[in-house]
XYZ file of C-alpha atoms in Angstrom:
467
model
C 0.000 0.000 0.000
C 1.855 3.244 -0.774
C 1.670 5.992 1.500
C -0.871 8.968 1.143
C 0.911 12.454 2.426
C -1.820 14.719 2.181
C -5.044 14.836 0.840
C -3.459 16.772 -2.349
C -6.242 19.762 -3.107
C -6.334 21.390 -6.072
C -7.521 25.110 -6.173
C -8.652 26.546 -9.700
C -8.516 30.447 -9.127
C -10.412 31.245 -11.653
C -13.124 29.908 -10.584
C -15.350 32.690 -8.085
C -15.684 29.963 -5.663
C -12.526 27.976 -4.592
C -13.583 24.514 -5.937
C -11.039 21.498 -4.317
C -10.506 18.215 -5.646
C -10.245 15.838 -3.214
C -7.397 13.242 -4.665
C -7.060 12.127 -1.431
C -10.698 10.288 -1.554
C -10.452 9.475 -4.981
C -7.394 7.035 -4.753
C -8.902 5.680 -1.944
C -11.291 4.670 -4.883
C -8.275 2.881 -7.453
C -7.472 -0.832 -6.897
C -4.510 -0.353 -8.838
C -1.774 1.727 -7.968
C -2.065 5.920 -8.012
C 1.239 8.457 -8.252
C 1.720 12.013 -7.601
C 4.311 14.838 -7.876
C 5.608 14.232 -4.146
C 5.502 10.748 -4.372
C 9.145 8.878 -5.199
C 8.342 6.814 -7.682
C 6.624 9.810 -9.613
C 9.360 11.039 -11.887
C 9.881 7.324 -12.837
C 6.725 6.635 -13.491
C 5.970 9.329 -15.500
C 8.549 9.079 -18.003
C 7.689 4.964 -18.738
C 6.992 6.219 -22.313
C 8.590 5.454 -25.613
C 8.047 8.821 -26.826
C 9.981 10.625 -24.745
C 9.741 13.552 -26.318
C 6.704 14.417 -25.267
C 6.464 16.515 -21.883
C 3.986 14.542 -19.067
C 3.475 15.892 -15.974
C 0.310 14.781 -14.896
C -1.129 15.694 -11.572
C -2.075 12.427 -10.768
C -1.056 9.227 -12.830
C -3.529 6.094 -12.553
C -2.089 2.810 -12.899
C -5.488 0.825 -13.570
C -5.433 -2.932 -13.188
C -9.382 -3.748 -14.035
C -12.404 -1.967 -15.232
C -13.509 -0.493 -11.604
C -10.353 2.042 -11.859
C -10.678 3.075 -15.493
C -14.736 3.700 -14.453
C -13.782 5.119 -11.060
C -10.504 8.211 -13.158
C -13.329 8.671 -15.969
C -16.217 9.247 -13.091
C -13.465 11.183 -11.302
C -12.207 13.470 -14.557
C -15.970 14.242 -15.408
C -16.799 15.306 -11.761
C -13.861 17.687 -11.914
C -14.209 19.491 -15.320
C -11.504 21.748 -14.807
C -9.325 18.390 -15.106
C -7.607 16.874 -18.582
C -7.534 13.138 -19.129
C -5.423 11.243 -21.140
C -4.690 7.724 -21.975
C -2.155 5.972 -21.948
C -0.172 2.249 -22.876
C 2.859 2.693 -24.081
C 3.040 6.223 -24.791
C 4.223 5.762 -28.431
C 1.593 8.523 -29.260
C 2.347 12.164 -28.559
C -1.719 12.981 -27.251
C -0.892 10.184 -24.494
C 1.121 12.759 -22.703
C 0.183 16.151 -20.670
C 1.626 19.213 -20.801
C 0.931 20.899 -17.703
C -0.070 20.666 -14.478
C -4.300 19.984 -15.162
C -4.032 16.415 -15.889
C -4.879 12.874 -15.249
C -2.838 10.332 -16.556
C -4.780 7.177 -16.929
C -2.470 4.109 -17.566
C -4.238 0.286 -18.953
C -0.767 -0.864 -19.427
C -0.913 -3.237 -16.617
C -4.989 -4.469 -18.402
C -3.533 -7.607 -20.319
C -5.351 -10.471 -20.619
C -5.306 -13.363 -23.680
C -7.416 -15.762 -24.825
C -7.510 -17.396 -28.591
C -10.653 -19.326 -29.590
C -8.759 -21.842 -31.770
C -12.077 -22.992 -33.080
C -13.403 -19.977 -34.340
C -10.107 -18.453 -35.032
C -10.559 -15.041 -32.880
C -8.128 -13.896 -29.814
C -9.903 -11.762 -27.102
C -6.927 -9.394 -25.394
C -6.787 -6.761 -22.754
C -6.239 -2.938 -23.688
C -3.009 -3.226 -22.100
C -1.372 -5.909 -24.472
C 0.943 -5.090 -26.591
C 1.756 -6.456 -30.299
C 4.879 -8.301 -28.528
C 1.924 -9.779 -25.519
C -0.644 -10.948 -28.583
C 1.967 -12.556 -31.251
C 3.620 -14.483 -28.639
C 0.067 -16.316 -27.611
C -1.734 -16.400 -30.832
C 1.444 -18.327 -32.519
C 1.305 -21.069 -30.523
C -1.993 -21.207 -32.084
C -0.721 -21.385 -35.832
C -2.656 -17.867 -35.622
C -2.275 -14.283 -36.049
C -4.148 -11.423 -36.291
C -3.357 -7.794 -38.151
C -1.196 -5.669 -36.457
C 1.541 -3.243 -36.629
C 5.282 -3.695 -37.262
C 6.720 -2.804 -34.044
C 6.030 -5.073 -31.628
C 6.081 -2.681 -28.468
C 3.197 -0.751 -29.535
C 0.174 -0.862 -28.003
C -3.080 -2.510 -29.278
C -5.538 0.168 -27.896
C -4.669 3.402 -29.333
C -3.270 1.718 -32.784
C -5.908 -0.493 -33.661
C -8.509 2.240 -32.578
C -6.749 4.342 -35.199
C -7.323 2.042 -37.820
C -3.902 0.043 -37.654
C -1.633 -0.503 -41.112
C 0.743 -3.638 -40.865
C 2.632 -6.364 -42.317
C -1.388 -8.253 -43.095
C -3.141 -5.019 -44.428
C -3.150 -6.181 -47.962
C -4.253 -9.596 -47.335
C -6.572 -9.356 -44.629
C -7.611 -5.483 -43.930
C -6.636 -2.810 -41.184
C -6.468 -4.139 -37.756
C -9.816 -2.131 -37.272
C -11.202 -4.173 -40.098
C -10.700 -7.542 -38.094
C -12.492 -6.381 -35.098
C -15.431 -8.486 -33.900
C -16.092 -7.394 -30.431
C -15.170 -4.689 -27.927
C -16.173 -3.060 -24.429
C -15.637 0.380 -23.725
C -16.087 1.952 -20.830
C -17.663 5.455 -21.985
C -17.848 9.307 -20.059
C -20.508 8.542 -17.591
C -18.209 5.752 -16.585
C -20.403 2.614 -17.872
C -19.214 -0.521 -19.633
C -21.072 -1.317 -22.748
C -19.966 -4.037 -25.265
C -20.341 -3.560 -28.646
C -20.338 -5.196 -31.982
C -22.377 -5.382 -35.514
C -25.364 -5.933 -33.478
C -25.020 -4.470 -29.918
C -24.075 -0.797 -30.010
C -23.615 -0.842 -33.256
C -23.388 3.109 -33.556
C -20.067 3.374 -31.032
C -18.659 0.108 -33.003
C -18.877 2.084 -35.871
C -16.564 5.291 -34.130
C -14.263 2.572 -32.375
C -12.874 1.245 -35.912
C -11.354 4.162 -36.625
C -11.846 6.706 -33.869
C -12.482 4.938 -30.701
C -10.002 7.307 -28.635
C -12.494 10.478 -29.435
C -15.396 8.612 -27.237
C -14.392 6.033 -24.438
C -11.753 4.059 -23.421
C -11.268 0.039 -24.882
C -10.699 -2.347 -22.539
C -11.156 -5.381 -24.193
C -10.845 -6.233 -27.930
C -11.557 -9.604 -29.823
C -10.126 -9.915 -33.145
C -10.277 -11.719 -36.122
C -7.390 -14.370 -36.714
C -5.662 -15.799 -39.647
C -3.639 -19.261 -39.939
C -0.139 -17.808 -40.435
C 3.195 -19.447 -38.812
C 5.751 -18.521 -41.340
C 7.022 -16.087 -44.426
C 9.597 -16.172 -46.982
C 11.405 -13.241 -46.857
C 13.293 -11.187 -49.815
C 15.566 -8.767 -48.215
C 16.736 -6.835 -50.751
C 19.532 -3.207 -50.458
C 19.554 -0.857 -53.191
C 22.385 2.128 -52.614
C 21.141 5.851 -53.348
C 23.710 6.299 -55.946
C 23.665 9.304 -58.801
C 25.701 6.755 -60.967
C 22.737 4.635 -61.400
C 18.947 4.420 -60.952
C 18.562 0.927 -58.933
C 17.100 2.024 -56.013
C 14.363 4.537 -58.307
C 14.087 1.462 -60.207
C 12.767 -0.655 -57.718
C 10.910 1.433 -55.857
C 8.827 1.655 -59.074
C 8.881 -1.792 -59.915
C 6.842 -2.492 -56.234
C 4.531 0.601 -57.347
C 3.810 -0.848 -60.813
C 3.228 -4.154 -59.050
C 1.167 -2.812 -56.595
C -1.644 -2.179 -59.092
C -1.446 -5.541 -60.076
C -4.653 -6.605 -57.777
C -3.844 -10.357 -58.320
C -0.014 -10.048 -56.883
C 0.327 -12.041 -53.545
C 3.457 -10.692 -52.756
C 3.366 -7.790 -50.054
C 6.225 -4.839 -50.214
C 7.345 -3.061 -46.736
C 10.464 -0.167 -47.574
C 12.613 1.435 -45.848
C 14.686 4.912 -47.167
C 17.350 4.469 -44.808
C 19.995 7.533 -44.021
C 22.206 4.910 -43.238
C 26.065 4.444 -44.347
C 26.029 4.231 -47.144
C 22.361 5.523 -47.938
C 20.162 3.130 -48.927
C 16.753 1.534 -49.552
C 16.100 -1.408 -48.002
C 13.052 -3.478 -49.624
C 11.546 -5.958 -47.639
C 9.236 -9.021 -50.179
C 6.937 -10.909 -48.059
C 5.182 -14.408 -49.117
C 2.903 -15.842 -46.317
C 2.817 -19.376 -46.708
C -0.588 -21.055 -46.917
C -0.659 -24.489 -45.614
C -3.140 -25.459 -47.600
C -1.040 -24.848 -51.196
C 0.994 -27.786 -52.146
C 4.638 -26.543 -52.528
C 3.904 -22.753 -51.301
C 7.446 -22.494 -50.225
C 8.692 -22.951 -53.650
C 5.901 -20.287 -55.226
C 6.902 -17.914 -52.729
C 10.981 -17.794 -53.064
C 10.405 -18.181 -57.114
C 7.853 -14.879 -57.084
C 10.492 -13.237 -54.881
C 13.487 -14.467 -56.894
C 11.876 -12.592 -59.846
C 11.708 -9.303 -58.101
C 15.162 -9.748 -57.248
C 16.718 -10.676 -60.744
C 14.347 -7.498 -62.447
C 16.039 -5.209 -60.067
C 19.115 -6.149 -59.594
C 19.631 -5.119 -55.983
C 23.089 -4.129 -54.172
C 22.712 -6.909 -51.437
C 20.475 -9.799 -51.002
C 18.844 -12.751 -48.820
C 15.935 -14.695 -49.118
C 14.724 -17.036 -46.076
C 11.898 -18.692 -44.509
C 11.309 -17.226 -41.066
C 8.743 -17.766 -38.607
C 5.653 -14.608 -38.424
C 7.024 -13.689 -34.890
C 10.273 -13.445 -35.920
C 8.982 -10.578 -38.656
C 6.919 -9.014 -36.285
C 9.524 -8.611 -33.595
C 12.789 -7.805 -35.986
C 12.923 -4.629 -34.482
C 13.113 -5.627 -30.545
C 16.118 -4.039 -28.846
C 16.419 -1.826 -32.076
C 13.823 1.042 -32.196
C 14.274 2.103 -28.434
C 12.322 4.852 -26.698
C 13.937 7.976 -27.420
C 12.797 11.648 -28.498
C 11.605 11.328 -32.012
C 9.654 13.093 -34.546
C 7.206 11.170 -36.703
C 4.404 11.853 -39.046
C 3.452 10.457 -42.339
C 0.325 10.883 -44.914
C -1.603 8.153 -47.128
C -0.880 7.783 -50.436
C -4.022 7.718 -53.300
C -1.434 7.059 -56.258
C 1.016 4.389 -56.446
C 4.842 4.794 -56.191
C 5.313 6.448 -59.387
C 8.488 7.564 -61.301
C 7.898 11.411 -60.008
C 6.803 9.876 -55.817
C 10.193 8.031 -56.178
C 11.850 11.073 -56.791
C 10.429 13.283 -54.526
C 11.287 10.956 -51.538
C 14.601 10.100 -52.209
C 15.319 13.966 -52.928
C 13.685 14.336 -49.600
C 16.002 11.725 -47.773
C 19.025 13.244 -49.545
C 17.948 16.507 -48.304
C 17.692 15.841 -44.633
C 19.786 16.829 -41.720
C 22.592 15.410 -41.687
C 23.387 15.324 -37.881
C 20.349 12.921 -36.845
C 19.026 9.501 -37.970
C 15.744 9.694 -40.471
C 13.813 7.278 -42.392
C 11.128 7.036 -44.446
C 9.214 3.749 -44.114
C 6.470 2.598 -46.677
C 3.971 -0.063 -45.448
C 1.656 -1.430 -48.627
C -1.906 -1.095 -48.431
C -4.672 -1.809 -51.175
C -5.893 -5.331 -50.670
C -8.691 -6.042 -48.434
C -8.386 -2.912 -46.707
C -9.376 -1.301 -49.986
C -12.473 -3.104 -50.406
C -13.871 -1.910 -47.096
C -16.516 0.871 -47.994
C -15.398 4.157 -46.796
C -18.651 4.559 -44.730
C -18.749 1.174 -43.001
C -16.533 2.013 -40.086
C -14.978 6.042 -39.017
C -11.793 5.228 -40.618
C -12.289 7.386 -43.847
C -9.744 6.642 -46.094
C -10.143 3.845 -48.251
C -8.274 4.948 -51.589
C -4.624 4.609 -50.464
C -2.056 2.490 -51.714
C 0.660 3.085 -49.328
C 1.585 5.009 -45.486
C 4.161 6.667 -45.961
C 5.954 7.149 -42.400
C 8.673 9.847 -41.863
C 10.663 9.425 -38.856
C 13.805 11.051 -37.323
C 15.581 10.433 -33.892
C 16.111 14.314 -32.041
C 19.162 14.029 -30.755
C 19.689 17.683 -29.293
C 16.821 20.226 -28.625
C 18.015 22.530 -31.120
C 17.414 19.674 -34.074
C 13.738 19.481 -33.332
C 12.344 22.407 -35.080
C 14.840 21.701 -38.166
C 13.252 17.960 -38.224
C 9.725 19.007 -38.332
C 10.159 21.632 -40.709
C 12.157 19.172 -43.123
C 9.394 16.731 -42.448
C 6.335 19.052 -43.195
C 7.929 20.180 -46.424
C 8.734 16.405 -47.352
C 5.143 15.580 -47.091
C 3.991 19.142 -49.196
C 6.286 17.980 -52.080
C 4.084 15.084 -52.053
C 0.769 17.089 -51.659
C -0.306 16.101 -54.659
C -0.288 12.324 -54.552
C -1.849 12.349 -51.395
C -5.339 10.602 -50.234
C -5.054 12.389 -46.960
C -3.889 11.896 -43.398
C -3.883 8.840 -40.875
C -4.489 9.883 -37.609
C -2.149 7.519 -35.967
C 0.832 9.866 -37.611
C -1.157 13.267 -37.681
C -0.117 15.856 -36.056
C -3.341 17.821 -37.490
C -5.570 19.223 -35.641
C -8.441 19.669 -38.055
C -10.254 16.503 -37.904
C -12.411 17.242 -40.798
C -9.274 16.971 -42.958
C -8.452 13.040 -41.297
C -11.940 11.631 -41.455
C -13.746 13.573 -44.400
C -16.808 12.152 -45.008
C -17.548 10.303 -41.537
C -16.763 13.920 -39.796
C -20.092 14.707 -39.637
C -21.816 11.378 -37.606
C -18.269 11.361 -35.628
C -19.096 14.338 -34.737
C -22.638 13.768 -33.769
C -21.691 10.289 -32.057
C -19.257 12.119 -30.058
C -21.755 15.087 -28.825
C -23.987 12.010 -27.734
C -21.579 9.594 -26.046
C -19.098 12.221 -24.659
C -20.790 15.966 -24.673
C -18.516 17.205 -22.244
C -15.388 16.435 -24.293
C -13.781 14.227 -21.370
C -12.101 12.683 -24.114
C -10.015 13.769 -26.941
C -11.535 16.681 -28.754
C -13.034 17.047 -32.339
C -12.162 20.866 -32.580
């Protein structure tokens, strides 16, 4: 039990009447664990983020461990409406994080639970889990559902976001593969929801569930995947030849090839030397006789039409792809933002963004990555769900490490003008790497009933905001 040292009051001033918040009752209230500013452990705790670029400094952080403490901080935030709340996992997202000293941090990351149906193919997790937490049960399984790339980010705030990963082509956005959730809304209730029940806030939650409650359980769709063949293929930026335009082109013409099985993740490296490292992925289908042998000849061909600098092709296990970059991408300060594409990678977008990674600062470490789209997340109609954009071919993800304070501003400005040179072969923005604040720009069409879903679920804006 950690010690309480006072009943920590808060006094707004600009209120006419003093109006105090009694913390002091309220974490009386939290099975979990609670942390303020005079507390020891409060500095630690408040920096357990990946993005640690992003100032937090909470008045009270809430370490939830069930659904009583995420019902008690939302009861608690909407009592006291001079009070922010954010939410929090991993803290890969910069709106997880408070700047100032009006805040309640609510942390699920301690809210993981598994469970895989292997019958009906569906795994049921906590909103704590992360990608790491889900792969690592669902593969014992022969199973796996859609999710991201890096395995240390969080399943609530990504897949709420829509979610674009290594299955997007083949099986749809993480959203997309979403049977069942409960969220736990601003007058503090739990209410499951699906195609039937609640149908209305299943519609914001694939796509724009952190504008309206908070997930605390999500049951997916799953997939029999265990292994991939892998192309790894490097392609030096060199003005003495085009290889590396070349290919990127090749995966763009190949992209509108609807029938192509193969699935194309890049990375525009500002490595030593620079490079662009294409990554050729073949999911094997135990049910195909000899898929194995399809998959390393399709990715053989891509490799002998462009010619790369270095090369590898191997069969590796799904888990192994999903967690390549453990003990790699570390928390750190970044800055990271990136736009949809509506064309392919054309001769002109293959220009643009390797004149953009040949432009960058030179003192820090950037990247563009390009995750493949199209698919089944393409066949989705725009309307079905609050994630808008259904058009895109590509997410194209800029992201730079800030190693002093005086690179930040440089970085964003080199970023925002690397994503205007590509204004015009752009289907619009993905909120999980927007910095916008004009959400009619990110969900277009579906503004309008977002908007009127949130004024009826959350009208006092306890969570994020639509303005």
């Amino acid at each position: 039990m950690e010690e309480i040292k006072n009943d920590y009051t808060f006094v707004d001033e600009s209120d006419k009447k003093d109006q105090k918040i009694n913390f002091k009752n309220f974490r009386k209230r939290i099975q979990g664990q609670t942390f303020m500013k005079d507390d020891l452990e409060y500095d630690k705790i408040c920096n357990e983020r990946w993005d640690l670029n992003s100032t937090n400094s909470p008045i009270i952080i809430v370490k939830a461990i069930n659904e009583n403490d995420v019902e008690e901080t939302i009861k608690f935030v909407r009592d006291n409406k001079k009070l922010k709340l954010v939410i929090k996992n991993t803290g890969h997202n910069n709106i997880s994080a408070i700047d100032g000293c009006d805040g309640v941090s609510l942390d699920i990351s301690l809210m993981k639970s598994i469970s895989v149906d292997q019958q009906n193919q569906t795994v049921t997790v906590g909103g704590g889990c992360t990608f790491h937490d889900i792969d690592q049960v669902t593969s014992q399984y022969g199973l796996a559902t859609p999710l991201g790339q890096i395995s240390s980010v969080g399943v609530g705030g990504y897949s709420t976001g829509g979610g674009i990963g290594h299955l997007t082509k083949l099986y749809g956005l993480s959203s997309d593969n979403l049977l069942e959730c409960k969220i736990i809304t601003s007058n503090g209730e739990s209410k499951v929801c699906n195609k039937h029940t609640n149908s209305d806030l299943f519609w914001v939650v694939r796509g724009a569930g952190g504008f309206i409650g908070v997930i605390v359980s999500f049951t997916f769709k799953c997939y029999l995947i265990s292994n991939v063949v892998v192309g790894s293929f490097v392609y030096n930026i060199d003005e003495t030849n085009n290889n590396a335009k070349n290919a990127l082109v090749e995966v763009g013409k190949r992209h509108l090839n609807s029938t192509d099985p193969l699935v194309y993740v890049i990375n525009i490296n500002a490595g030593s030397p620079n490079n662009v490292l294409i990554k050729v992925l073949y999911f094997l289908d135990i049910n195909t006789p000899n898929s194995s042998m399809i998959g390393e000849s399709l990715i053989q061909d891509f490799q002998n039409l462009t010619k790369p600098t270095t090369s590898s092709i191997s069969i590796i296990s799904y888990t192994k792809l999903q967690w390549e970059f453990d003990g790699i991408i570390l928390p750190g300060k970044y800055y990271q933002e990136g736009p949809l594409l509506k064309s392919t990678i054309t001769s002109e977008v293959a220009d643009l963004l390797l004149q953009a990674i040949s432009n960058r600062n030179q003192q820090t470490f950037s990247s563009i990555i390009i995750t493949e789209l199209g698919g089944m997340a393409n066949k989705v109609h725009q309307n079905e769900s609050a994630f808008p954009i259904r058009d895109s071919t590509f997410n194209i993800f800029i992201s730079s490490i800030i190693f002093t304070p005086s690179l930040e501003q440089p970085l964003k400005d080199w970023t925002k003008n690397t994503i205007h040179l590509l204004k015009d072969h752009i289907s619009g923005e993905y909120i999980n790497t927007s910095y916008s604040t004009d959400m009619k720009l990110i969900f277009k069409e579906n503004f309008e009933r977002l908007k009127k879903l949130k004024n009826q679920y959350d009208p006092n804006n306890i969570f994020r905001s639509l303005n």
